[in-house]
Structures are given as C-alpha cells and as structure tokens.
mmCIF file of C-alpha atoms and ligand atoms in Angstrom:
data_model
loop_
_atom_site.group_PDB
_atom_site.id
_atom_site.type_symbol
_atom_site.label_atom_id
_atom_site.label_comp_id
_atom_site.label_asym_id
_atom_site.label_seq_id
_atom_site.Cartn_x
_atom_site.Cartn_y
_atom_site.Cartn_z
ATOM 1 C CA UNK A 1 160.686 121.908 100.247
ATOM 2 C CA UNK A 2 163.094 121.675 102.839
ATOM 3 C CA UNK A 3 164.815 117.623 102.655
ATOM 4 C CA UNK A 4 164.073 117.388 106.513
ATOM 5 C CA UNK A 5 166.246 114.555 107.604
ATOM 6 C CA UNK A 6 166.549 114.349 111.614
ATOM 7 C CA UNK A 7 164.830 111.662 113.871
ATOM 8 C CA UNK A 8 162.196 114.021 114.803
ATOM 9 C CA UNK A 9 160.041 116.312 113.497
ATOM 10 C CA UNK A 10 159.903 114.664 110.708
ATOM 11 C CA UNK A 11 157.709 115.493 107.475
ATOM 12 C CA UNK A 12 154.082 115.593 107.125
ATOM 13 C CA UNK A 13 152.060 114.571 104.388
ATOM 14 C CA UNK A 14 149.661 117.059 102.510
ATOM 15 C CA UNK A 15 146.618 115.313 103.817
ATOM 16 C CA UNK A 16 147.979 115.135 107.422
ATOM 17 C CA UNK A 17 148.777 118.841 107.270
ATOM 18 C CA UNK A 18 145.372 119.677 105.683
ATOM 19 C CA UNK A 19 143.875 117.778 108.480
ATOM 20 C CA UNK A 20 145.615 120.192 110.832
ATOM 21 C CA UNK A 21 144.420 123.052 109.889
ATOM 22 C CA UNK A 22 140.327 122.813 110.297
ATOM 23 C CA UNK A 23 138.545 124.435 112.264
ATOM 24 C CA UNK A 24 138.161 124.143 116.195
ATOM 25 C CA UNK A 25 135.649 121.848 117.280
ATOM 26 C CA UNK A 26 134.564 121.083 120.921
ATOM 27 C CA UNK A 27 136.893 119.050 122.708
ATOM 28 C CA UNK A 28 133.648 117.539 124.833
ATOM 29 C CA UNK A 29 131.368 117.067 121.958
ATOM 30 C CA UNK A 30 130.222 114.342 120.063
ATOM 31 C CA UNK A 31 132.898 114.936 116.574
ATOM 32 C CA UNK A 32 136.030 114.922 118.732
ATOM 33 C CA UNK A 33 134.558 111.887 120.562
ATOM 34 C CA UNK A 34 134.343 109.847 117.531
ATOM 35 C CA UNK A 35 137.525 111.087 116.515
ATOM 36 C CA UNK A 36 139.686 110.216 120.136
ATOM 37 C CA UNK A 37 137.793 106.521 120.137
ATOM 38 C CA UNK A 38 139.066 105.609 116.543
ATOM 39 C CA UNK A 39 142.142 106.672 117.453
ATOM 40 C CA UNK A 40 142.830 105.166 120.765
ATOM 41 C CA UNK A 41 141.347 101.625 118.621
ATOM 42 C CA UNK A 42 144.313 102.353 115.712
ATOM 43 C CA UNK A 43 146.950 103.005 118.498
ATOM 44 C CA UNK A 44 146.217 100.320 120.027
ATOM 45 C CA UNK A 45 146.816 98.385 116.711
ATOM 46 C CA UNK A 46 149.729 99.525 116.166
ATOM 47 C CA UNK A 47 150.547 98.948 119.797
ATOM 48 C CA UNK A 48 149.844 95.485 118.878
ATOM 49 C CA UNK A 49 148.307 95.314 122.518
ATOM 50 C CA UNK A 50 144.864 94.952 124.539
ATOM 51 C CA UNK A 51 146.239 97.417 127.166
ATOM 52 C CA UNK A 52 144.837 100.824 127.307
ATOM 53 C CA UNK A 53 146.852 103.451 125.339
ATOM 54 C CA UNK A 54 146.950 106.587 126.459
ATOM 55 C CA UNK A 55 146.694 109.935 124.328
ATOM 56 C CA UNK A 56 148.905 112.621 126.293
ATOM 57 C CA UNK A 57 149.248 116.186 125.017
ATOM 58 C CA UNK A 58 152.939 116.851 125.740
ATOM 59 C CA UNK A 59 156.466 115.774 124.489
ATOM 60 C CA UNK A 60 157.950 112.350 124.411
ATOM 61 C CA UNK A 61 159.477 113.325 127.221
ATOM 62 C CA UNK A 62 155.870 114.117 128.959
ATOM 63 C CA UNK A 63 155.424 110.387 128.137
ATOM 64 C CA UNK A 64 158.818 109.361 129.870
ATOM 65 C CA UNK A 65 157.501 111.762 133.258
ATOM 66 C CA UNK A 66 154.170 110.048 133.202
ATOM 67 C CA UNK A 67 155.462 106.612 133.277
ATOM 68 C CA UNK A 68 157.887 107.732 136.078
ATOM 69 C CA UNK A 69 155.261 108.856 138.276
ATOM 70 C CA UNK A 70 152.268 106.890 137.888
ATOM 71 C CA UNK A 71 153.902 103.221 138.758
ATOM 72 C CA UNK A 72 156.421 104.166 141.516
ATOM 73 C CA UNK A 73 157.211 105.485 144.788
ATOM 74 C CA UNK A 74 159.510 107.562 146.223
ATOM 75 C CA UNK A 75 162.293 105.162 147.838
ATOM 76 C CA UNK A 76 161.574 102.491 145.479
ATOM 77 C CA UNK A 77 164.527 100.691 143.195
ATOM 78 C CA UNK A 78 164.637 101.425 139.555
ATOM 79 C CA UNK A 79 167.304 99.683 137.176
ATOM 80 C CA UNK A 80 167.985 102.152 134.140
ATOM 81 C CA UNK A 81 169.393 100.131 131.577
ATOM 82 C CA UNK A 82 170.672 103.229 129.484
ATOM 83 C CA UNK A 83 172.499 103.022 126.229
ATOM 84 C CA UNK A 84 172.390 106.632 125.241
ATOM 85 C CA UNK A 85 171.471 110.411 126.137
ATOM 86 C CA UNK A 86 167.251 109.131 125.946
ATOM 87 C CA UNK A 87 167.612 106.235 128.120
ATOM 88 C CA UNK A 88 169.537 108.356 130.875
ATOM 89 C CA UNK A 89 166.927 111.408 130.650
ATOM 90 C CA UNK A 90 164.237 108.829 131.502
ATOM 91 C CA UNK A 91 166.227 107.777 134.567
ATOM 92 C CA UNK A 92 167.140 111.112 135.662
ATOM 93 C CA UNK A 93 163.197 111.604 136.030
ATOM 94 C CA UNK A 94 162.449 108.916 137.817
ATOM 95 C CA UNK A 95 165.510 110.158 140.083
ATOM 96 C CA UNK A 96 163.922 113.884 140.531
ATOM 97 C CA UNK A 97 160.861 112.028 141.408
ATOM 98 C CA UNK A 98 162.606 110.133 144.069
ATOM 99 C CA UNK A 99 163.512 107.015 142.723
ATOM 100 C CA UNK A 100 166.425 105.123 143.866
ATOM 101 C CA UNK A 101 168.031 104.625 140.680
ATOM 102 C CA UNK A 102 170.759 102.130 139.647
ATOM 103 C CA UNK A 103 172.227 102.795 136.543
ATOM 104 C CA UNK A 104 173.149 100.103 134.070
ATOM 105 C CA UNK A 105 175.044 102.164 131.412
ATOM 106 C CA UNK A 106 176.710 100.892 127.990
ATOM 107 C CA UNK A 107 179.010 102.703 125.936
ATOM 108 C CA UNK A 108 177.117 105.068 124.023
ATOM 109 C CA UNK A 109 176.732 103.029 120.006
ATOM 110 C CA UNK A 110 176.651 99.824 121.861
ATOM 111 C CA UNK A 111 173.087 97.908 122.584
ATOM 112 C CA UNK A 112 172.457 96.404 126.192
ATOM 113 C CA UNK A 113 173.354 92.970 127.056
ATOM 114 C CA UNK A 114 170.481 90.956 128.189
ATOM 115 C CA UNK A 115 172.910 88.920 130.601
ATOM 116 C CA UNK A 116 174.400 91.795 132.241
ATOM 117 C CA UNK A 117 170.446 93.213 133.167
ATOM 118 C CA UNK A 118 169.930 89.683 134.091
ATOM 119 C CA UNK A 119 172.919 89.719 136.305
ATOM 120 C CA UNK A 120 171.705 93.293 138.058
ATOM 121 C CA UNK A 121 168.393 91.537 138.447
ATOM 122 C CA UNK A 122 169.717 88.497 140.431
ATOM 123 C CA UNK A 123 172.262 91.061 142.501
ATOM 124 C CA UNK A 124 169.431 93.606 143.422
ATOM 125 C CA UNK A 125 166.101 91.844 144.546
ATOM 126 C CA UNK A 126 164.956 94.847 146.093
ATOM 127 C CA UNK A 127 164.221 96.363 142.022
ATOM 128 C CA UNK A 128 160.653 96.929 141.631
ATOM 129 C CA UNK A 129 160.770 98.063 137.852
ATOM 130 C CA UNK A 130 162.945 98.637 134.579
ATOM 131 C CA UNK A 131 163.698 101.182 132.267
ATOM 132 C CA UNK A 132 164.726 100.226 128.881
ATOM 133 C CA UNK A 133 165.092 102.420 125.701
ATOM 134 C CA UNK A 134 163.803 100.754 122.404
ATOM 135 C CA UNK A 135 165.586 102.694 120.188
ATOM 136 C CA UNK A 136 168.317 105.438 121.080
ATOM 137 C CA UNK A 137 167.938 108.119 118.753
ATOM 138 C CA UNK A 138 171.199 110.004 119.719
ATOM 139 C CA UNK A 139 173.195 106.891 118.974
ATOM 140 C CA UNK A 140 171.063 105.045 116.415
ATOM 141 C CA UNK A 141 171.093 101.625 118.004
ATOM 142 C CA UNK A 142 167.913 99.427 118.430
ATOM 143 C CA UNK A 143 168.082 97.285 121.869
ATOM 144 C CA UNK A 144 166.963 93.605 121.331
ATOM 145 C CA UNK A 145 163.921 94.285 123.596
ATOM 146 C CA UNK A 146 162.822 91.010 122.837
ATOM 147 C CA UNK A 147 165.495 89.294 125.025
ATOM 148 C CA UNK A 148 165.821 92.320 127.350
ATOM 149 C CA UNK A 149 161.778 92.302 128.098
ATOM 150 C CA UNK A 150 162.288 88.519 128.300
ATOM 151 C CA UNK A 151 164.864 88.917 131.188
ATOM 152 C CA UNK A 152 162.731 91.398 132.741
ATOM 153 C CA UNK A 153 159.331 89.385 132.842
ATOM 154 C CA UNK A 154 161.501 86.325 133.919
ATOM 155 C CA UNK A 155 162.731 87.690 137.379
ATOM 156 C CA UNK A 156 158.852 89.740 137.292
ATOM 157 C CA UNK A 157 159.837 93.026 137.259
ATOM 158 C CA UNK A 158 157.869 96.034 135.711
ATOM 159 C CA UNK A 159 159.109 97.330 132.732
ATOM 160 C CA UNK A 160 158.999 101.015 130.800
ATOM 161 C CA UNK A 161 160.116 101.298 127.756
ATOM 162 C CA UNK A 162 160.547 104.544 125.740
ATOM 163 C CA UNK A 163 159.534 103.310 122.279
ATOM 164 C CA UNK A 164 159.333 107.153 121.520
ATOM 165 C CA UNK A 165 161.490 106.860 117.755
ATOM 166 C CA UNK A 166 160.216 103.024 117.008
ATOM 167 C CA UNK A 167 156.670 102.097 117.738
ATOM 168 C CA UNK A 168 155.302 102.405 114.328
ATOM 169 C CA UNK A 169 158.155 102.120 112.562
ATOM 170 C CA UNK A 170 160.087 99.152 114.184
ATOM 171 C CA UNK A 171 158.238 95.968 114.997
ATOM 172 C CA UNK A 172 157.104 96.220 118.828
ATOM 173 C CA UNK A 173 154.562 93.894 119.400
ATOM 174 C CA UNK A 174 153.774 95.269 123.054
ATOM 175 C CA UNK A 175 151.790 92.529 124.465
ATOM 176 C CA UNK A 176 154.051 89.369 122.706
ATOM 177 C CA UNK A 177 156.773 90.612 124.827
ATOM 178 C CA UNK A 178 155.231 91.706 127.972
ATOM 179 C CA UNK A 179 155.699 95.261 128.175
ATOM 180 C CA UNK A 180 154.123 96.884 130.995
ATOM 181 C CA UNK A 181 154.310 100.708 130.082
ATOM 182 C CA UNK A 182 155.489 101.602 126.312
ATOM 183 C CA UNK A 183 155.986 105.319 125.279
ATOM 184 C CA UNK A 184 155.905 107.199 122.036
ATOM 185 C CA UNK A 185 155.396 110.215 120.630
ATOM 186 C CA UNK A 186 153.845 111.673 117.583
ATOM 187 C CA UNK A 187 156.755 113.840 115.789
ATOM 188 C CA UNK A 188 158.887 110.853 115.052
ATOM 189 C CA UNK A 189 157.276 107.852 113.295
ATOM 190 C CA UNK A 190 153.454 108.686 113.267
ATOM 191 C CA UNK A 191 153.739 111.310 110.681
ATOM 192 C CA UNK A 192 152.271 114.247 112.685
ATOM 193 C CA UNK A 193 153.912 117.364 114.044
ATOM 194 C CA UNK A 194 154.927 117.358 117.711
ATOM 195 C CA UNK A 195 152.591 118.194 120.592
ATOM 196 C CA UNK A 196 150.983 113.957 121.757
ATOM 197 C CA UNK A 197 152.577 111.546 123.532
ATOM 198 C CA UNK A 198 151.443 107.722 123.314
ATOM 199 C CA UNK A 199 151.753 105.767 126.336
ATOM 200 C CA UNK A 200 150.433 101.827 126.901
ATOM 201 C CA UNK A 201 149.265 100.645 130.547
ATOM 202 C CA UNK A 202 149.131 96.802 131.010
ATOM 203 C CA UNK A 203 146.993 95.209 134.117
ATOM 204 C CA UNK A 204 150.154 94.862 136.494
ATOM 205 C CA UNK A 205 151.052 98.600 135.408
ATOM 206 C CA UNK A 206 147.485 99.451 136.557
ATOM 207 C CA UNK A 207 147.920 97.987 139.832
ATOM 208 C CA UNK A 208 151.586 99.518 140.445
ATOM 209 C CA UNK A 209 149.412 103.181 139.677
ATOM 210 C CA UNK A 210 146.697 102.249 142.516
ATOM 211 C CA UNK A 211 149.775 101.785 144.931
ATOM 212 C CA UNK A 212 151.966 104.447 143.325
ATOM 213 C CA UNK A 213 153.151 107.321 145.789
ATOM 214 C CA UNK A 214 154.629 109.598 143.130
ATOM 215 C CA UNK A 215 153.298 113.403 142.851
ATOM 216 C CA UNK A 216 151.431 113.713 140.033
ATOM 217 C CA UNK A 217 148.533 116.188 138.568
ATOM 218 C CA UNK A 218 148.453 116.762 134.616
ATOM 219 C CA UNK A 219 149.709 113.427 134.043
ATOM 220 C CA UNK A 220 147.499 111.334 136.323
ATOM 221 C CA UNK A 221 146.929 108.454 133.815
ATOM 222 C CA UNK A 222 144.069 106.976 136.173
ATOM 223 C CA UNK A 223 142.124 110.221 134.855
ATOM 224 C CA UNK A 224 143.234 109.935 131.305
ATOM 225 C CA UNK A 225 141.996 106.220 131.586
ATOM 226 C CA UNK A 226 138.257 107.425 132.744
ATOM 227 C CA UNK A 227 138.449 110.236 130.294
ATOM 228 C CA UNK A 228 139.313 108.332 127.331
ATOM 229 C CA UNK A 229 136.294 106.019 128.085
ATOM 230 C CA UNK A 230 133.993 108.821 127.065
ATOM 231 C CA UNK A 231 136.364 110.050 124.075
ATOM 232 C CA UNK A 232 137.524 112.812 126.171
ATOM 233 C CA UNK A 233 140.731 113.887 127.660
ATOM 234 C CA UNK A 234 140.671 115.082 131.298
ATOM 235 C CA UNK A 235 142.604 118.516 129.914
ATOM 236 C CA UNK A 236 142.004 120.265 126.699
ATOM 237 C CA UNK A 237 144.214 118.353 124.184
ATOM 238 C CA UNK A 238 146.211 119.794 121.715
ATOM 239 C CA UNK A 239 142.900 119.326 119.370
ATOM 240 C CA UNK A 240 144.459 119.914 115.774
ATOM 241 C CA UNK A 241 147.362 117.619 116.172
ATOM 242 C CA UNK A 242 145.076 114.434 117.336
ATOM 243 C CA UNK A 243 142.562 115.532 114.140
ATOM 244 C CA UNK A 244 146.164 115.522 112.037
ATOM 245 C CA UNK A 245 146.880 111.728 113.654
ATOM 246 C CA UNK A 246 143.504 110.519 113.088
ATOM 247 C CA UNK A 247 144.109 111.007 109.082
ATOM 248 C CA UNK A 248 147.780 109.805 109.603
ATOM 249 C CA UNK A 249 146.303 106.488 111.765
ATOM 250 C CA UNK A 250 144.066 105.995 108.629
ATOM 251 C CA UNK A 251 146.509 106.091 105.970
ATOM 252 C CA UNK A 252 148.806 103.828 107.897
ATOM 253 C CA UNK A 253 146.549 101.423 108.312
ATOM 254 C CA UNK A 254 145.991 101.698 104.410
ATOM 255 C CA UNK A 255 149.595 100.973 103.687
ATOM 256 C CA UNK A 256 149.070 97.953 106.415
ATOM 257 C CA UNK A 257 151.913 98.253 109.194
ATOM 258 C CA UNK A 258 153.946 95.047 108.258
ATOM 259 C CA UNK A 259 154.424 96.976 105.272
ATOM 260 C CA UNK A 260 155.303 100.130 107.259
ATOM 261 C CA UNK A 261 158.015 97.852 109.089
ATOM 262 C CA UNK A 262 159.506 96.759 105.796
ATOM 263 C CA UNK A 263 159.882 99.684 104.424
ATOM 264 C CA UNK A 264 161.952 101.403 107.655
ATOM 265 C CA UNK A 265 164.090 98.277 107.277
ATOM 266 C CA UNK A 266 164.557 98.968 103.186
ATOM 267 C CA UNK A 267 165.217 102.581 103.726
ATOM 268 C CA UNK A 268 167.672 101.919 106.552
ATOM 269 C CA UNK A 269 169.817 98.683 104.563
ATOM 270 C CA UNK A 270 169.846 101.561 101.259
ATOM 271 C CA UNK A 271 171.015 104.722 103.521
ATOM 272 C CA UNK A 272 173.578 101.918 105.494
ATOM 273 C CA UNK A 273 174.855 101.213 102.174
ATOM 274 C CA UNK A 274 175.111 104.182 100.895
ATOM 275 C CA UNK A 275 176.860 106.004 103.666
ATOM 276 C CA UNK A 276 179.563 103.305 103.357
ATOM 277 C CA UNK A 277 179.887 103.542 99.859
ATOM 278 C CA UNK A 278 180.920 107.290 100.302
ATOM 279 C CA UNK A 279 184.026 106.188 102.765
ATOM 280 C CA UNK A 280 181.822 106.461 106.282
ATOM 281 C CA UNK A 281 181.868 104.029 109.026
ATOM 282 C CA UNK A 282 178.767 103.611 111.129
ATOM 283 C CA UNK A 283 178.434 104.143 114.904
ATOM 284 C CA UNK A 284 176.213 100.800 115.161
ATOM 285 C CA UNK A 285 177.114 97.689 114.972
ATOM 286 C CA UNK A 286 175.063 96.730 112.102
ATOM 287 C CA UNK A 287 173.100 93.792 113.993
ATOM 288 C CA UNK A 288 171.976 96.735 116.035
ATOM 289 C CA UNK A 289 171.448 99.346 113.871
ATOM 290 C CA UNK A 290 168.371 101.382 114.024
ATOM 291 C CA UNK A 291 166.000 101.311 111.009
ATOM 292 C CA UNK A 292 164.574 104.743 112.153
ATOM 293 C CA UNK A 293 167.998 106.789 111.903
ATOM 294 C CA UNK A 294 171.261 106.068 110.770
ATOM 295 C CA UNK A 295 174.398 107.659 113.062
ATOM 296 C CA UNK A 296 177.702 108.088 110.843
ATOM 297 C CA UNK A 297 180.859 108.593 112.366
ATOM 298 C CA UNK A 298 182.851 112.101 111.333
ATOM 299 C CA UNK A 299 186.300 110.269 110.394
ATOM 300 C CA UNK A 300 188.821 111.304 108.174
ATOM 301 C CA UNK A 301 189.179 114.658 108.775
ATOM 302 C CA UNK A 302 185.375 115.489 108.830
ATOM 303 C CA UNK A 303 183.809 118.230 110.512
ATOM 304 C CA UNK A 304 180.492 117.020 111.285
ATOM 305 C CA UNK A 305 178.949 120.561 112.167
ATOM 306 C CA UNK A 306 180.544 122.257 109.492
ATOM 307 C CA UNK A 307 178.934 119.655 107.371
ATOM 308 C CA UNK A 308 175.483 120.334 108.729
ATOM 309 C CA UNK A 309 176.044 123.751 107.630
ATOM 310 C CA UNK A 310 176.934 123.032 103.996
ATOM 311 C CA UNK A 311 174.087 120.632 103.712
ATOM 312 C CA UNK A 312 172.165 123.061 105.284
ATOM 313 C CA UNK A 313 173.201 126.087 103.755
ATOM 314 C CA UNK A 314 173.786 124.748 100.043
ATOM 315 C CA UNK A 315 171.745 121.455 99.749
ATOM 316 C CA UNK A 316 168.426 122.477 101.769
ATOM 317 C CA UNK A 317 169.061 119.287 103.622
ATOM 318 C CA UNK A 318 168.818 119.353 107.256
ATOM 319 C CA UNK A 319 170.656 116.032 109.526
ATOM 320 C CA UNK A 320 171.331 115.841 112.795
ATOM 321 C CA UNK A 321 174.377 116.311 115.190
ATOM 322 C CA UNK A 322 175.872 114.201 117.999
ATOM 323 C CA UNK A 323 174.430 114.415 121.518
ATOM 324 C CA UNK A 324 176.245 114.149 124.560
ATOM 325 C CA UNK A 325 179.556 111.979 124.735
ATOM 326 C CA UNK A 326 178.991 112.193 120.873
ATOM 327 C CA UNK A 327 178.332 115.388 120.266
ATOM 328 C CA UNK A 328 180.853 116.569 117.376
ATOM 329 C CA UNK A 329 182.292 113.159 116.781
ATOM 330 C CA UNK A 330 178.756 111.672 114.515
ATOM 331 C CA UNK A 331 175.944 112.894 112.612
ATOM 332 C CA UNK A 332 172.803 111.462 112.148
ATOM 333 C CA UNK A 333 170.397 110.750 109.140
ATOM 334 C CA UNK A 334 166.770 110.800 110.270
ATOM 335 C CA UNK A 335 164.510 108.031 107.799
ATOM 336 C CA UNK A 336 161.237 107.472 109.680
ATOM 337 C CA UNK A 337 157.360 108.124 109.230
ATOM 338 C CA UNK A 338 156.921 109.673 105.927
ATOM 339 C CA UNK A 339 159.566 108.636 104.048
ATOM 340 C CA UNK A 340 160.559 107.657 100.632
ATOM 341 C CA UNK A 341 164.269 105.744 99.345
ATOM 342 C CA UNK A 342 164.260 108.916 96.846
ATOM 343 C CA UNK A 343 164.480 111.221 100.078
ATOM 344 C CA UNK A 344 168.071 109.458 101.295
ATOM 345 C CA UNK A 345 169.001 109.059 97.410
ATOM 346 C CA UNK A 346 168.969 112.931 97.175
ATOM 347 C CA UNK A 347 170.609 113.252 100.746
ATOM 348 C CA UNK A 348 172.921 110.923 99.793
ATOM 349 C CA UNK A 349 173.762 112.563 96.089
ATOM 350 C CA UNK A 350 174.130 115.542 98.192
ATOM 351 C CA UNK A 351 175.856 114.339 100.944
ATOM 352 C CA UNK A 352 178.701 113.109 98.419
ATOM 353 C CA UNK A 353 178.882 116.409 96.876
ATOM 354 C CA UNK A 354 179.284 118.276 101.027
ATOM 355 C CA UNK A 355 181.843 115.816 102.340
ATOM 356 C CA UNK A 356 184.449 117.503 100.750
ATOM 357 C CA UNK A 357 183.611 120.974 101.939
ATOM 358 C CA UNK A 358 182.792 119.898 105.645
ATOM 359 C CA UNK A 359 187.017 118.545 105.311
ATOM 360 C CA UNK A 360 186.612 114.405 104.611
ATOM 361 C CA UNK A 361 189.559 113.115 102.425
ATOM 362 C CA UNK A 362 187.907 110.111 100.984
HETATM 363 C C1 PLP B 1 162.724 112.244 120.752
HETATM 364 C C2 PLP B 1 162.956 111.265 121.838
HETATM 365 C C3 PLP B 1 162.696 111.592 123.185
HETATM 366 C C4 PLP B 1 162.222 112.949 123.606
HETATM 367 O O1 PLP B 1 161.016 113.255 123.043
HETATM 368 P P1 PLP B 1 160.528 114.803 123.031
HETATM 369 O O2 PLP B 1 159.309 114.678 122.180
HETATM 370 O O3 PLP B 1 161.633 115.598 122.410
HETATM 371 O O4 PLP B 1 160.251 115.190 124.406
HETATM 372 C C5 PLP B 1 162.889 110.623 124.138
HETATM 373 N N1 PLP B 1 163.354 109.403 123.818
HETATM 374 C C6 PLP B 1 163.631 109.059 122.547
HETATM 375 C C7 PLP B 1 164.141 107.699 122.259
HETATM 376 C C8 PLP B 1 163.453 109.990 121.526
HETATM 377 O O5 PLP B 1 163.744 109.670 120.264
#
C-alpha cells in the first residue's frame, strides 16, 4: 500500500472502505434515515456543540460557499483574517458573492494576531461577520481560535471558521468558544474519502440566514436544516460516502475523541522531531504548529519537487508540495485521521534515505 502522506485524502480503514462499498439503498427510506440521524448526533459530538450540523455533499470548499451565502448580503462588510492560500479562497467567495471584503493578511507560516483583528474590529464598525481559518493546511499553522473567536464574540461579530483539516483531529470545542458557522470536510480528519462537507449553524447564524440576501440554490442550508429533521437530505447525497462515515463516526467514538486529540498531538511532536533531526527547519513557529500536517522548509540545497518524485517514485510515499507564495520553497507531511507513529517512522526512514537525491547537503 501506497504510504499516503498529504493533508487530504488521507487513508481509509478496511472497515470504512468495506462500508463503502454496499449496496444502494433508498436515500428517502427508513435505513438511510437511521443512518443520517446517528450521524448528524456523532457530528455533533465531535462538534462539541448543540447547533445543528449540517451534512453537505460537496468539497470543503462547498462548505466554505455555503457559509458565504447563507449569512450575508451583497454590500455587507466581511473581515478575512487570512493566514494562508485556504483562508484567502474563503474570502475570495464571499467576494464573488458580493461581499465587501477587507482583508487582514499575515505572512504566509505566521498565525493571526488576535490584537491586530481586534484593532480592524474597533477601526471598521460597519463589519457584520469574520472569517477565520482554524488550521492552514498549505502552511501548517494552527490559529489560536480561542483568542481570535474571543475577540470576535467581544465586539459581536459573526464568525466562520473553516475547520476543514482540524475538527476531529484538533480540539475545537465549537460552542465553548462561540463559533457561529464551523466547516469541515470528510477527506481530511474523519477517515472517509472525499465527497461531504460538515458545516455547524448556531442561533445568531440562523437568524443572519432568515435576513441573508445571497443567491443560493443547492446549498440553501434552511432546506438542509428541514431535511435533516426527517433523516433526509433535500438532494440525493453522495449515499456510500455518509454509509463509509457512519462506521468511521462509530469507531471514533470507540477510540473516545480526547484520545483522538492526543494522538494528532503525539504524531505531530514525533514527525516535528524527526524532521529536525534530519537537518530541516520548520515553516511554523512551533507554538503554532499544526498537529494535522507538518510544513518543512526545502533549505540547503533541496529540491522539494524533485524530492516528491524520489519519495514518490522509489519509496511509495506520497507528501505534499508548497502552495502559492510557497509553492517550491516547503513540503508538507500530511498525519491526520487514520494514522499511526509507524506511518511517519517509515516516511521518515525514507525521507532520510531521499534527501540526498532531491540535492540537501546535510
Ligand atoms: C482541504 C481544505 C480546503 C478545501 O477543501 P476541498 O475539500 O479541497 O474543497 C479548504 N480549507 C482547508 C483549511 C483545507 O484543508
């Protein structure tokens, strides 16, 4: 098997992937009914909220559209607090949607500064809602969402937070920290191939979507809402990947999620370490670095796509590239959802053995 090492896909277990491949049942009947209500109960868990979550059949970034235009207007003021590629494609929707957008952008492998949103809160009054990223999977950084939501409940703003590579892996306890509209999506931490997106609705969200001018059709959540009541989905879902989450929900909650949170943070301190230990500096500053993937910068004469191949090529190991401003200068090592410290020892072991090839002079 393929050592599949990038922040989404990630690997399946057997009994996920078995799940996936039964037979059609009816989307309207009683089975899948059952099914969709125990699984909008465990998301919710793992949501750690009493909000409604959502079941979407799309791409994260169906999640990101459908919190961009269910709670705003055209002409209203968004604040994008972006500290990567993900946090400015959710801004850039919001922006094609018609929001006014004003961009609070750090470097990319730095995390946002709570005072500087507070200080674009206090400038611009006229901001109806934020847009924060949990954790930026092109630069590997997890925001401290704790004080950021805190400084965005303070001055009562909305706030959207792509939690797409952390919710289930990273400790988000949704309602604790007041987060109106949380995104995820299920090839990244949940264990399940790509095709759902996750997306949490608090009260105030709810009454932002009954005033909400935005276009909006497939991913009117005020139909998913009176859909999910009955177990349904207003469209046909993508029916084999929510049967393949509804084994990967239950086997989650057998390993117990604060366990699922330690282990992320285990995995991430051992690939840290051992990505230092080989001569490599890390993007993050380690306060801020992500327990979901690890972003290594290509110093000392490194060729970070030539290194993809080799691992690629010769160690059936597949990482990830830069993105954007980073693209050619990093690479990334994926370690979330079904994961094991064996699977980064091996990338590791073969890591050491491809630096050399891919041109690093240790
Ligand atoms: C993967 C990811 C996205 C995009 O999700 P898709 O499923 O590829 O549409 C958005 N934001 C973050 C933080 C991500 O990790």
């Amino acid at each position: 098997m393929q050592n599949l090492r990038i922040p989404g896909p990630t690997p399946c277990p057997e009994e996920v992937l078995t799940a996936m491949g039964q037979q059609m049942i009816n989307h309207r009947g009683p089975e899948m009914a059952a099914i969709m209500k125990e699984v909008a109960e465990k998301l919710k868990y793992f949501f750690q909220t009493k909000n409604d979550v959502l079941v979407l059949t799309g791409s994260g970034t169906g999640g990101l559209e459908a919190a961009a235009v269910n709670f705003l207007s055209p002409g209203e003021t968004v604040l994008s607090v972006s500290i990567g590629v993900f946090g400015e494609r959710f801004a850039k929707i919001a922006s094609i949607f018609g929001a006014k957008i004003i961009a609070l952008n750090f470097e990319h492998g730095k995390a946002a500064d709570p005072a500087l949103v507070k200080k674009a809160l206090a400038e611009h009054p006229e901001i109806k809602a934020v847009l924060i990223t949990h954790n930026e999977t092109s630069t590997g950084i997890t925001n401290d969402l704790k004080s950021l939501a805190s400084v965005v409940k303070g001055a009562g703003k909305l706030l959207m937070v792509d939690a797409i590579s952390s919710l289930s892996s990273i400790d988000l306890p949704v309602d604790e920290w007041g987060c109106d509209v949380v995104v995820s999506g299920s090839q990244k931490g949940w264990m399940v191939p790509p095709g759902l997106a996750f997306i949490s609705v608090s009260p105030d969200a709810w009454k932002a979507n009954a005033e909400s001018k935005m276009p909006r059709f497939y991913w009117d959540l005020a139909k998913h809402k009176a859909s999910i009541e009955k177990g349904q989905t207003p469209w046909t879902p993508c029916v084999s990947v929510i049967v393949a989450l509804h084994k990967a929900l239950a086997m989650m909650e057998k390993e117990g999620m604060q366990n699922i949170f330690k282990r992320h943070q285990k995995i991430a301190d051992f690939t840290r370490k051992g990505v230092k230990e080989l001569g490599l500096t890390l993007l993050a500053e380690e306060k801020y670095a992500s327990n979901t993937v690890t972003a290594v910068l290509a110093t000392e004469g490194l060729d970070p796509k030539k290194l993809l191949k080799v691992m690629r090529e010769e160690y059936n190991t597949v990482l990830a590239g830069g993105q954007g401003p980073l693209e050619g200068k990093i690479f990334r090592i994926g370690h979330l959802g079904w994961v094991t410290e064996n699977d980064i020892k091996v990338t590791l072991d073969n890591l050491k053995l491809a630096l050399p090839k891919a041109g690093f002079r240790s």
